[in-house]
CSV table of C-alpha atoms (C1' of nucleotides) in Angstrom, one decimal:
chain,number,residue,atom,x,y,z
A,1,MET,CA,101.8,22.9,190.4
A,2,LEU,CA,101.0,26.4,191.5
A,3,MET,CA,102.2,27.0,194.9
A,4,THR,CA,100.1,29.0,197.3
A,5,VAL,CA,101.4,32.5,196.9
A,6,SER,CA,99.2,35.3,197.9
A,7,PRO,CA,99.2,37.8,195.0
A,8,ARG,CA,100.4,40.5,197.3
A,9,ARG,CA,100.6,43.6,195.1
A,10,ARG,CA,103.0,46.3,196.0
A,11,SER,CA,103.1,49.8,194.6
A,12,VAL,CA,106.8,50.3,195.0
A,13,ALA,CA,109.5,48.5,193.1
A,14,VAL,CA,111.8,46.6,195.3
A,15,SER,CA,115.4,47.3,194.2
A,16,ASP,CA,117.2,46.8,197.5
A,17,LEU,CA,118.0,43.5,199.2
A,18,ASP,CA,116.2,44.3,202.4
A,19,GLY,CA,113.1,45.3,200.6
A,20,ALA,CA,113.2,42.2,198.5
A,21,MET,CA,113.8,39.9,201.5
A,22,ALA,CA,111.0,41.6,203.4
A,23,ALA,CA,108.7,41.0,200.4
A,24,VAL,CA,109.6,37.3,200.4
A,25,ARG,CA,109.0,37.0,204.1
A,26,GLY,CA,105.8,39.0,203.8
A,27,SER,CA,104.5,36.7,201.1
A,28,GLY,CA,104.7,33.8,203.5
A,29,LEU,CA,107.5,32.1,201.7
A,30,ARG,CA,110.7,31.2,203.4
A,31,LEU,CA,113.8,33.4,203.1
A,32,THR,CA,116.4,30.8,202.5
A,33,THR,CA,120.1,31.2,201.7
A,34,ALA,CA,119.6,30.0,198.1
A,35,ARG,CA,116.8,32.5,197.7
A,36,ARG,CA,118.8,35.3,199.1
A,37,LEU,CA,121.7,34.5,196.8
A,38,VAL,CA,119.5,34.8,193.8
A,39,LEU,CA,118.4,38.2,195.0
A,40,GLU,CA,121.9,39.3,195.8
A,41,ALA,CA,123.2,38.2,192.4
A,42,LEU,CA,120.5,40.0,190.5
A,43,LEU,CA,121.1,43.1,192.7
A,44,ALA,CA,124.9,43.0,192.2
A,45,ALA,CA,124.6,42.4,188.5
A,46,LYS,CA,122.5,45.6,188.0
A,47,ARG,CA,121.6,44.2,184.6
A,48,PRO,CA,119.8,41.3,183.1
A,49,ILE,CA,121.6,38.0,183.7
A,50,SER,CA,121.0,34.4,183.0
A,51,ALA,CA,120.1,31.7,185.5
A,52,GLU,CA,123.5,30.1,184.9
A,53,GLN,CA,125.3,33.3,185.8
A,54,ILE,CA,123.4,33.4,189.0
A,55,ALA,CA,124.2,29.8,189.7
A,56,HIS,CA,127.9,30.5,189.1
A,57,GLY,CA,127.7,33.3,191.6
A,58,LEU,CA,128.5,35.9,189.0
A,59,ASP,CA,131.7,34.2,188.2
A,60,GLY,CA,132.9,33.7,191.7
A,61,ARG,CA,131.9,37.1,193.2
A,62,LEU,CA,129.2,35.3,195.1
A,63,PRO,CA,128.9,31.7,196.3
A,64,ALA,CA,127.7,29.3,193.7
A,65,SER,CA,124.4,27.5,193.9
A,66,ASP,CA,122.4,24.8,192.3
A,67,LEU,CA,121.1,25.7,188.8
A,68,ALA,CA,117.8,23.9,189.2
A,69,SER,CA,117.2,25.7,192.5
A,70,VAL,CA,118.0,29.0,190.8
A,71,TYR,CA,115.5,28.4,188.2
A,72,ARG,CA,112.9,27.4,190.8
A,73,ASN,CA,113.6,30.4,192.8
A,74,LEU,CA,113.5,32.7,189.8
A,75,GLU,CA,110.1,31.4,189.0
A,76,THR,CA,109.0,31.8,192.6
A,77,LEU,CA,110.3,35.4,192.8
A,78,GLU,CA,108.8,36.2,189.5
A,79,GLY,CA,105.5,35.0,191.0
A,80,LEU,CA,105.9,37.5,193.8
A,81,GLY,CA,106.6,40.2,191.2
A,82,LEU,CA,110.1,40.8,192.4
A,83,VAL,CA,111.8,39.4,189.3
A,84,ARG,CA,111.1,39.4,185.6
A,85,HIS,CA,112.7,37.8,182.7
A,86,PHE,CA,112.8,38.2,178.9
A,87,HIS,CA,114.2,36.4,175.9
A,88,ALA,CA,116.6,38.4,173.7
A,89,GLY,CA,116.9,36.2,170.6
A,90,HIS,CA,118.6,32.9,171.1
A,91,GLY,CA,120.3,31.9,174.2
A,92,PRO,CA,119.2,31.7,177.8
A,93,GLY,CA,116.5,33.9,179.3
A,94,ARG,CA,117.7,37.0,181.1
A,95,TYR,CA,116.5,37.9,184.6
A,96,VAL,CA,116.2,41.2,186.3
A,97,LEU,CA,115.3,42.3,189.8
A,98,ASP,CA,113.1,45.3,189.6
A,99,GLY,CA,109.7,44.5,191.0
A,100,PHE,CA,106.8,45.7,189.1
A,101,THR,CA,108.8,48.3,187.3
A,102,GLU,CA,108.1,46.7,184.0
A,103,HIS,CA,110.5,47.5,181.2
A,104,GLU,CA,110.6,46.8,177.6
A,105,TYR,CA,113.6,45.8,175.5
A,106,LEU,CA,115.2,46.0,172.1
A,107,ALA,CA,117.9,43.6,171.2
A,108,CYS,CA,120.5,44.0,168.5
A,109,GLU,CA,120.8,40.8,166.5
A,110,SER,CA,124.3,41.7,165.2
A,111,CYS,CA,126.1,42.8,168.3
A,112,GLY,CA,123.9,41.4,171.0
A,113,ALA,CA,123.3,44.6,172.8
A,114,VAL,CA,120.1,45.0,174.8
A,115,GLU,CA,118.5,48.3,175.3
A,116,GLU,CA,116.1,48.8,178.2
A,117,MET,CA,113.3,51.3,177.9
A,118,GLU,CA,110.4,52.6,179.9
A,119,PRO,CA,107.2,51.1,178.5
A,120,SER,CA,105.8,54.6,177.9
A,121,ALA,CA,108.8,55.3,175.6
A,122,LEU,CA,107.5,52.7,173.2
A,123,ASP,CA,103.8,53.8,173.3
A,124,GLY,CA,104.2,55.2,169.8
A,125,VAL,CA,105.3,51.8,168.5
A,126,ARG,CA,102.5,50.1,170.3
A,127,GLU,CA,100.1,52.6,168.8
A,128,ALA,CA,101.5,51.9,165.3
A,129,VAL,CA,101.1,48.2,165.8
A,130,ARG,CA,97.5,48.6,167.1
A,131,GLU,CA,96.6,50.8,164.1
A,132,LEU,CA,98.2,48.6,161.5
A,133,THR,CA,97.3,45.1,162.9
A,134,GLY,CA,94.9,45.3,165.8
A,135,PHE,CA,97.5,43.6,168.1
A,136,GLU,CA,98.3,44.9,171.5
A,137,ALA,CA,102.1,44.6,171.5
A,138,ARG,CA,104.2,44.0,174.5
A,139,PHE,CA,108.0,44.0,174.3
A,140,SER,CA,108.7,43.1,177.9
A,141,HIS,CA,108.9,39.3,177.5
A,142,PHE,CA,109.9,39.2,173.8
A,143,PRO,CA,111.8,42.3,172.8
A,144,ILE,CA,111.9,44.1,169.6
A,145,VAL,CA,114.7,42.6,167.6
A,146,GLY,CA,116.7,44.4,164.9
A,147,ARG,CA,119.9,46.3,164.6
A,148,CYS,CA,121.0,48.9,167.0
A,149,PRO,CA,121.9,52.4,165.8
A,150,ARG,CA,125.6,51.6,165.8
A,151,CYS,CA,125.3,48.4,163.8
A,152,ALA,CA,122.7,49.8,161.5
A,153,ARG,CA,124.6,53.0,160.6
A,154,PRO,CA,128.2,52.5,161.4
A,155,GLU,CA,129.2,55.6,159.4
A,156,ARG,CA,127.7,57.8,162.0
A,157,GLY,CA,130.0,57.2,164.9
A,158,ARG,CA,128.9,57.6,168.5
A,159,SER,CA,126.3,60.3,168.2
A,160,THR,CA,123.7,58.5,170.2
A,161,LYS,CA,123.5,58.8,173.9
A,162,GLU,CA,122.6,55.3,174.9
A,163,VAL,CA,124.8,53.0,177.0
A,164,HIS,CA,124.5,49.5,175.7
A,165,HIS,CA,125.4,46.4,177.7
A,166,HIS,CA,126.5,43.3,176.0
A,167,ALA,CA,125.8,39.7,176.7
B,1,MET,CA,131.7,25.0,158.8
B,2,LEU,CA,129.9,26.9,156.1
B,3,MET,CA,129.6,24.8,153.0
B,4,THR,CA,130.3,26.2,149.7
B,5,VAL,CA,127.0,27.4,148.5
B,6,SER,CA,126.9,30.1,145.8
B,7,PRO,CA,124.6,32.8,147.0
B,8,ARG,CA,122.5,32.6,143.9
B,9,ARG,CA,120.1,35.5,144.0
B,10,ARG,CA,116.7,35.0,142.5
B,11,SER,CA,114.1,37.6,142.0
B,12,VAL,CA,111.1,35.3,142.1
B,13,ALA,CA,109.9,33.4,145.1
B,14,VAL,CA,109.9,29.7,144.6
B,15,SER,CA,106.6,28.4,145.8
B,16,ASP,CA,106.3,25.3,143.7
B,17,LEU,CA,108.1,22.0,144.0
B,18,ASP,CA,109.6,22.0,140.5
B,19,GLY,CA,111.0,25.5,141.0
B,20,ALA,CA,112.4,24.6,144.3
B,21,MET,CA,114.0,21.4,143.1
B,22,ALA,CA,115.5,23.2,140.1
B,23,ALA,CA,116.9,25.8,142.5
B,24,VAL,CA,118.5,23.1,144.5
B,25,ARG,CA,120.0,21.5,141.4
B,26,GLY,CA,121.1,24.9,140.1
B,27,SER,CA,122.9,25.7,143.3
B,28,GLY,CA,125.2,22.7,142.7
B,29,LEU,CA,123.7,20.8,145.7
B,30,ARG,CA,122.2,17.4,145.3
B,31,LEU,CA,118.5,16.9,145.1
B,32,THR,CA,118.1,13.9,147.4
B,33,THR,CA,115.0,12.2,148.6
B,34,ALA,CA,115.3,13.6,152.0
B,35,ARG,CA,115.7,17.1,150.6
B,36,ARG,CA,112.7,16.7,148.4
B,37,LEU,CA,110.6,15.5,151.3
B,38,VAL,CA,111.4,18.6,153.3
B,39,LEU,CA,110.3,20.7,150.3
B,40,GLU,CA,107.2,18.7,149.8
B,41,ALA,CA,106.2,18.9,153.4
B,42,LEU,CA,106.7,22.7,153.5
B,43,LEU,CA,104.7,23.0,150.3
B,44,ALA,CA,101.9,20.8,151.5
B,45,ALA,CA,101.6,22.4,154.8
B,46,LYS,CA,101.1,25.8,153.3
B,47,ARG,CA,101.9,27.4,156.6
B,48,PRO,CA,104.8,27.6,159.0
B,49,ILE,CA,105.6,24.2,160.5
B,50,SER,CA,108.2,22.8,162.8
B,51,ALA,CA,111.1,20.5,161.9
B,52,GLU,CA,109.5,17.8,163.8
B,53,GLN,CA,106.3,18.0,161.8
B,54,ILE,CA,108.3,17.7,158.7
B,55,ALA,CA,110.2,14.7,160.1
B,56,HIS,CA,106.9,13.1,161.0
B,57,GLY,CA,105.8,13.6,157.4
B,58,LEU,CA,103.0,15.9,158.4
B,59,ASP,CA,101.5,13.2,160.6
B,60,GLY,CA,101.7,10.5,158.1
B,61,ARG,CA,100.6,12.3,155.0
B,62,LEU,CA,104.1,12.0,153.8
B,63,PRO,CA,106.9,9.5,154.5
B,64,ALA,CA,108.8,10.2,157.7
B,65,SER,CA,112.4,11.2,157.8
B,66,ASP,CA,115.3,11.7,160.2
B,67,LEU,CA,114.9,14.7,162.4
B,68,ALA,CA,118.6,15.6,162.3
B,69,SER,CA,118.6,15.5,158.5
B,70,VAL,CA,115.5,17.6,158.4
B,71,TYR,CA,117.3,20.2,160.5
B,72,ARG,CA,120.4,20.0,158.3
B,73,ASN,CA,118.4,20.3,155.1
B,74,LEU,CA,116.3,23.2,156.5
B,75,GLU,CA,119.5,25.0,157.2
B,76,THR,CA,120.9,24.2,153.7
B,77,LEU,CA,117.7,25.3,152.0
B,78,GLU,CA,117.6,28.4,154.1
B,79,GLY,CA,121.1,29.1,152.8
B,80,LEU,CA,119.8,28.9,149.3
B,81,GLY,CA,117.0,31.3,150.2
B,82,LEU,CA,114.3,28.8,149.6
B,83,VAL,CA,113.3,28.5,153.2
B,84,ARG,CA,113.0,30.8,156.2
B,85,HIS,CA,112.1,30.3,159.8
B,86,PHE,CA,111.1,32.3,162.7
B,87,HIS,CA,110.5,31.9,166.4
B,88,ALA,CA,107.0,32.6,167.8
B,89,GLY,CA,107.5,32.7,171.5
B,90,HIS,CA,108.5,29.5,173.2
B,91,GLY,CA,108.5,26.2,171.3
B,92,PRO,CA,110.2,25.0,168.2
B,93,GLY,CA,111.1,27.2,165.3
B,94,ARG,CA,108.6,27.4,162.4
B,95,TYR,CA,109.7,27.0,158.9
B,96,VAL,CA,108.2,28.2,155.6
B,97,LEU,CA,108.9,27.7,152.0
B,98,ASP,CA,108.7,31.0,150.2
B,99,GLY,CA,112.0,31.9,148.8
B,100,PHE,CA,113.0,35.5,149.2
B,101,THR,CA,109.4,36.7,149.8
B,102,GLU,CA,110.2,37.8,153.3
B,103,HIS,CA,107.3,38.1,155.6
B,104,GLU,CA,107.0,39.4,159.1
B,105,TYR,CA,104.9,38.0,161.9
B,106,LEU,CA,102.9,38.8,164.9
B,107,ALA,CA,102.3,36.2,167.5
B,108,CYS,CA,99.5,36.2,170.1
B,109,GLU,CA,100.9,35.1,173.5
B,110,SER,CA,97.5,34.1,174.8
B,111,CYS,CA,96.0,32.0,172.0
B,112,GLY,CA,99.2,31.2,170.0
B,113,ALA,CA,97.9,32.5,166.7
B,114,VAL,CA,100.5,33.8,164.3
B,115,GLU,CA,99.6,36.5,161.8
B,116,GLU,CA,101.7,36.8,158.7
B,117,MET,CA,102.2,40.2,157.1
B,118,GLU,CA,103.9,41.8,154.1
B,119,PRO,CA,107.0,43.6,155.5
B,120,SER,CA,105.7,46.9,153.9
B,121,ALA,CA,102.5,46.6,156.0
B,122,LEU,CA,104.7,47.1,159.1
B,123,ASP,CA,106.7,50.0,157.8
B,124,GLY,CA,104.8,52.3,160.0
B,125,VAL,CA,105.9,50.3,163.0
B,126,ARG,CA,109.5,50.1,161.8
B,127,GLU,CA,109.4,53.9,161.4
B,128,ALA,CA,108.1,54.4,164.9
B,129,VAL,CA,110.8,52.2,166.3
B,130,ARG,CA,113.5,54.1,164.4
B,131,GLU,CA,112.2,57.4,165.5
B,132,LEU,CA,111.9,56.4,169.1
B,133,THR,CA,115.0,54.3,169.5
B,134,GLY,CA,117.2,54.4,166.5
B,135,PHE,CA,116.9,50.7,166.0
B,136,GLU,CA,116.2,49.1,162.6
B,137,ALA,CA,113.5,46.6,163.6
B,138,ARG,CA,113.0,43.4,161.8
B,139,PHE,CA,110.0,41.1,162.7
B,140,SER,CA,110.8,38.3,160.3
B,141,HIS,CA,112.9,36.2,162.6
B,142,PHE,CA,111.6,37.3,166.0
B,143,PRO,CA,108.0,38.4,165.6
B,144,ILE,CA,106.1,41.1,167.4
B,145,VAL,CA,104.6,39.4,170.4
B,146,GLY,CA,101.4,40.6,172.1
B,147,ARG,CA,97.7,39.9,172.1
B,148,CYS,CA,95.7,39.5,168.9
B,149,PRO,CA,92.6,41.5,168.4
B,150,ARG,CA,90.3,38.8,169.6
B,151,CYS,CA,92.2,38.1,172.8
B,152,ALA,CA,92.8,41.8,173.5
B,153,ARG,CA,89.2,42.8,172.9
B,154,PRO,CA,87.0,39.8,173.5
B,155,GLU,CA,83.7,41.9,173.4
B,156,ARG,CA,84.1,42.4,169.7
B,157,GLY,CA,84.8,39.7,167.2
B,158,ARG,CA,83.1,36.5,168.2
B,159,SER,CA,79.7,36.5,170.0
B,160,THR,CA,80.7,34.6,173.1
B,161,LYS,CA,83.0,36.4,175.5
B,162,GLU,CA,86.1,34.5,176.5
B,163,VAL,CA,87.7,31.1,176.2
B,164,HIS,CA,90.0,31.2,173.3
B,165,HIS,CA,92.3,28.5,172.3
B,166,HIS,CA,94.1,27.1,169.3
B,167,ALA,CA,97.6,25.9,168.6
C,1,DA,C1',107.7,19.5,214.3
C,2,DT,C1',106.4,20.0,209.8
C,3,DA,C1',106.0,22.1,205.7
C,4,DC,C1',108.6,24.4,202.6
C,5,DT,C1',113.2,23.9,200.1
C,6,DT,C1',117.4,22.4,198.6
C,7,DG,C1',120.7,19.6,196.0
C,8,DC,C1',121.6,16.2,192.8
C,9,DA,C1',120.2,13.1,189.3
C,10,DA,C1',117.6,12.3,185.6
C,11,DA,C1',114.2,13.7,182.2
C,12,DT,C1',112.5,17.0,178.5
C,13,DG,C1',112.5,19.6,174.4
C,14,DA,C1',115.0,21.8,170.7
C,15,DT,C1',118.8,21.5,167.9
C,16,DT,C1',123.5,20.1,166.7
C,17,DT,C1',127.3,17.1,165.8
C,18,DG,C1',130.3,12.8,164.8
C,19,DC,C1',130.7,9.2,162.0
C,20,DC,C1',130.3,6.0,158.5
C,21,DA,C1',127.5,3.8,155.2
C,22,DG,C1',124.8,5.2,151.2
C,23,DT,C1',123.8,7.6,146.8
C,24,DG,C1',123.3,11.4,143.4
C,25,DT,C1',125.9,13.2,139.4
D,1,DA,C1',134.4,7.0,141.5
D,2,DC,C1',133.9,10.5,144.9
D,3,DA,C1',132.2,14.1,147.2
D,4,DC,C1',128.0,15.1,149.0
D,5,DT,C1',124.3,13.2,152.1
D,6,DG,C1',121.5,10.4,155.1
D,7,DG,C1',120.6,7.9,159.2
D,8,DC,C1',121.4,7.0,163.9
D,9,DA,C1',123.6,7.6,168.2
D,10,DA,C1',125.3,10.8,171.2
D,11,DA,C1',126.2,15.4,172.6
D,12,DT,C1',124.6,20.3,173.7
D,13,DC,C1',121.9,23.9,175.6
D,14,DA,C1',118.1,25.7,178.3
D,15,DT,C1',114.9,24.3,181.5
D,16,DT,C1',112.1,21.2,184.3
D,17,DT,C1',111.0,17.5,187.4
D,18,DG,C1',111.4,13.5,191.0
D,19,DC,C1',112.8,12.7,195.5
D,20,DA,C1',115.2,12.1,199.6
D,21,DA,C1',117.5,15.0,202.9
D,22,DG,C1',117.9,19.6,205.0
D,23,DT,C1',116.1,23.8,207.3
D,24,DA,C1',113.3,28.0,208.2
D,25,DT,C1',109.7,29.3,211.1
DNA sequence: ATACTTGCAAATGATTTGCCAGTGT
DNA sequence: ACACTGGCAAATCATTTGCAAGTAT
C-alpha cells in the first residue's frame, strides 16, 4: 500500500511550481500532467482548498481533472512533504502547498473562517494544554475550533488585524 | 426542517433513564420504543459511542434498531439537550447522554484514546487561545487533538517502552 | 519497454432524506 | 383519529479502490 518514496527531507519550503516539480522529479516519482495540475491549483489558490476544487480546476481557471486522481496525488505529494491538509470542522479536507512549513489553524464554527498561524504562535496554548492535561497538542491536522473574534464579540467592530478567508 | 421543539431548559443533567424519558415526554415529543432504545444504549454504554453501535444494540446486549432512525433520534434528543456528540478525529461521531453537563475532550491521534474533561479544567487553555488569537475556543464538539501522555512520553507511565494500541 | 499513473466505475463509510406504513397520546 | 415516528430503500458527501489503458522516463 505504501509506495516506495524515499523520505527525502528538504530544509526549504517549496512554494513555487518549479521547486515543487523538481522535488517530485527528485523523489523518483513521475511528473505527470495530472500531478502538475494539482500543484498549479494549490499554488494559484494561495489558500487551503478542497480536492474537489482542484479537480474542478478552481472553477475553470485551470483544466479539470479526475477527482480520484487528485486525491491520490494529494496523498503522494503529502508523502513527499510538499502538501499538507487539515480538517476544519465538517466538510471536505483542505489542502495547502507549503512544504514542510507546518502551520496550525483555528476555525470559526459560526462564520467558517479559518485563521492560519505559525506553530510557535500557539506555543502558549500548547503549554497550557500540557500543564493541564499532559497531552501534546497539535493543531495542524485538527484545528482549534471556536468562534473568531468577530463572531464572538460583534460589538467591537473591526479592531483586529487579521485577514480571514472563508470557505 | 426544524421541528417544533420547545427549548426546555433544565438545570440538572439527566443521567438516568426515567429522567430522560420524562424529559422526552415533557417536551411534547413521543416516547417511542426506538427512542427509548437509544437512551438505554447511551446509558448502558456509559461512554461516548457511535450511532452504529447504538443501532447494533451495543453488540447484541440490546435489541437492534434502524440506523437512520438512530441518527434521527440522536438529533432529536440532542435538540432536547439530553444528548451531545463530538468528533474525535476521523471516524463516526461519538454520542453521549449527559444533558447539559457539557464536557470537553482531548483525543490522542496515535492510540485513539479520548479523555473527557470538565470545561472549567480547560479554562487555562481557552484563556491562552483568547490571548494569543482572540478566538473563543470550544473543545466540546471538536476536541483538542494531539498525543496523550503515554504516547508522547513512553519512558514514563507503563514499564515497557512502546507499542500502544486501543480503540 | 516497463513501471508508474491516469481515468472511470464501483465500493466504502458516515449520515441524510423520501416515503409510507405504523403507533403513541 | 391524527400527527408524530419508524423502517427500509435510496440518495449524498467525502474518500478510496480495482483495473484496464495511457505515458513518463
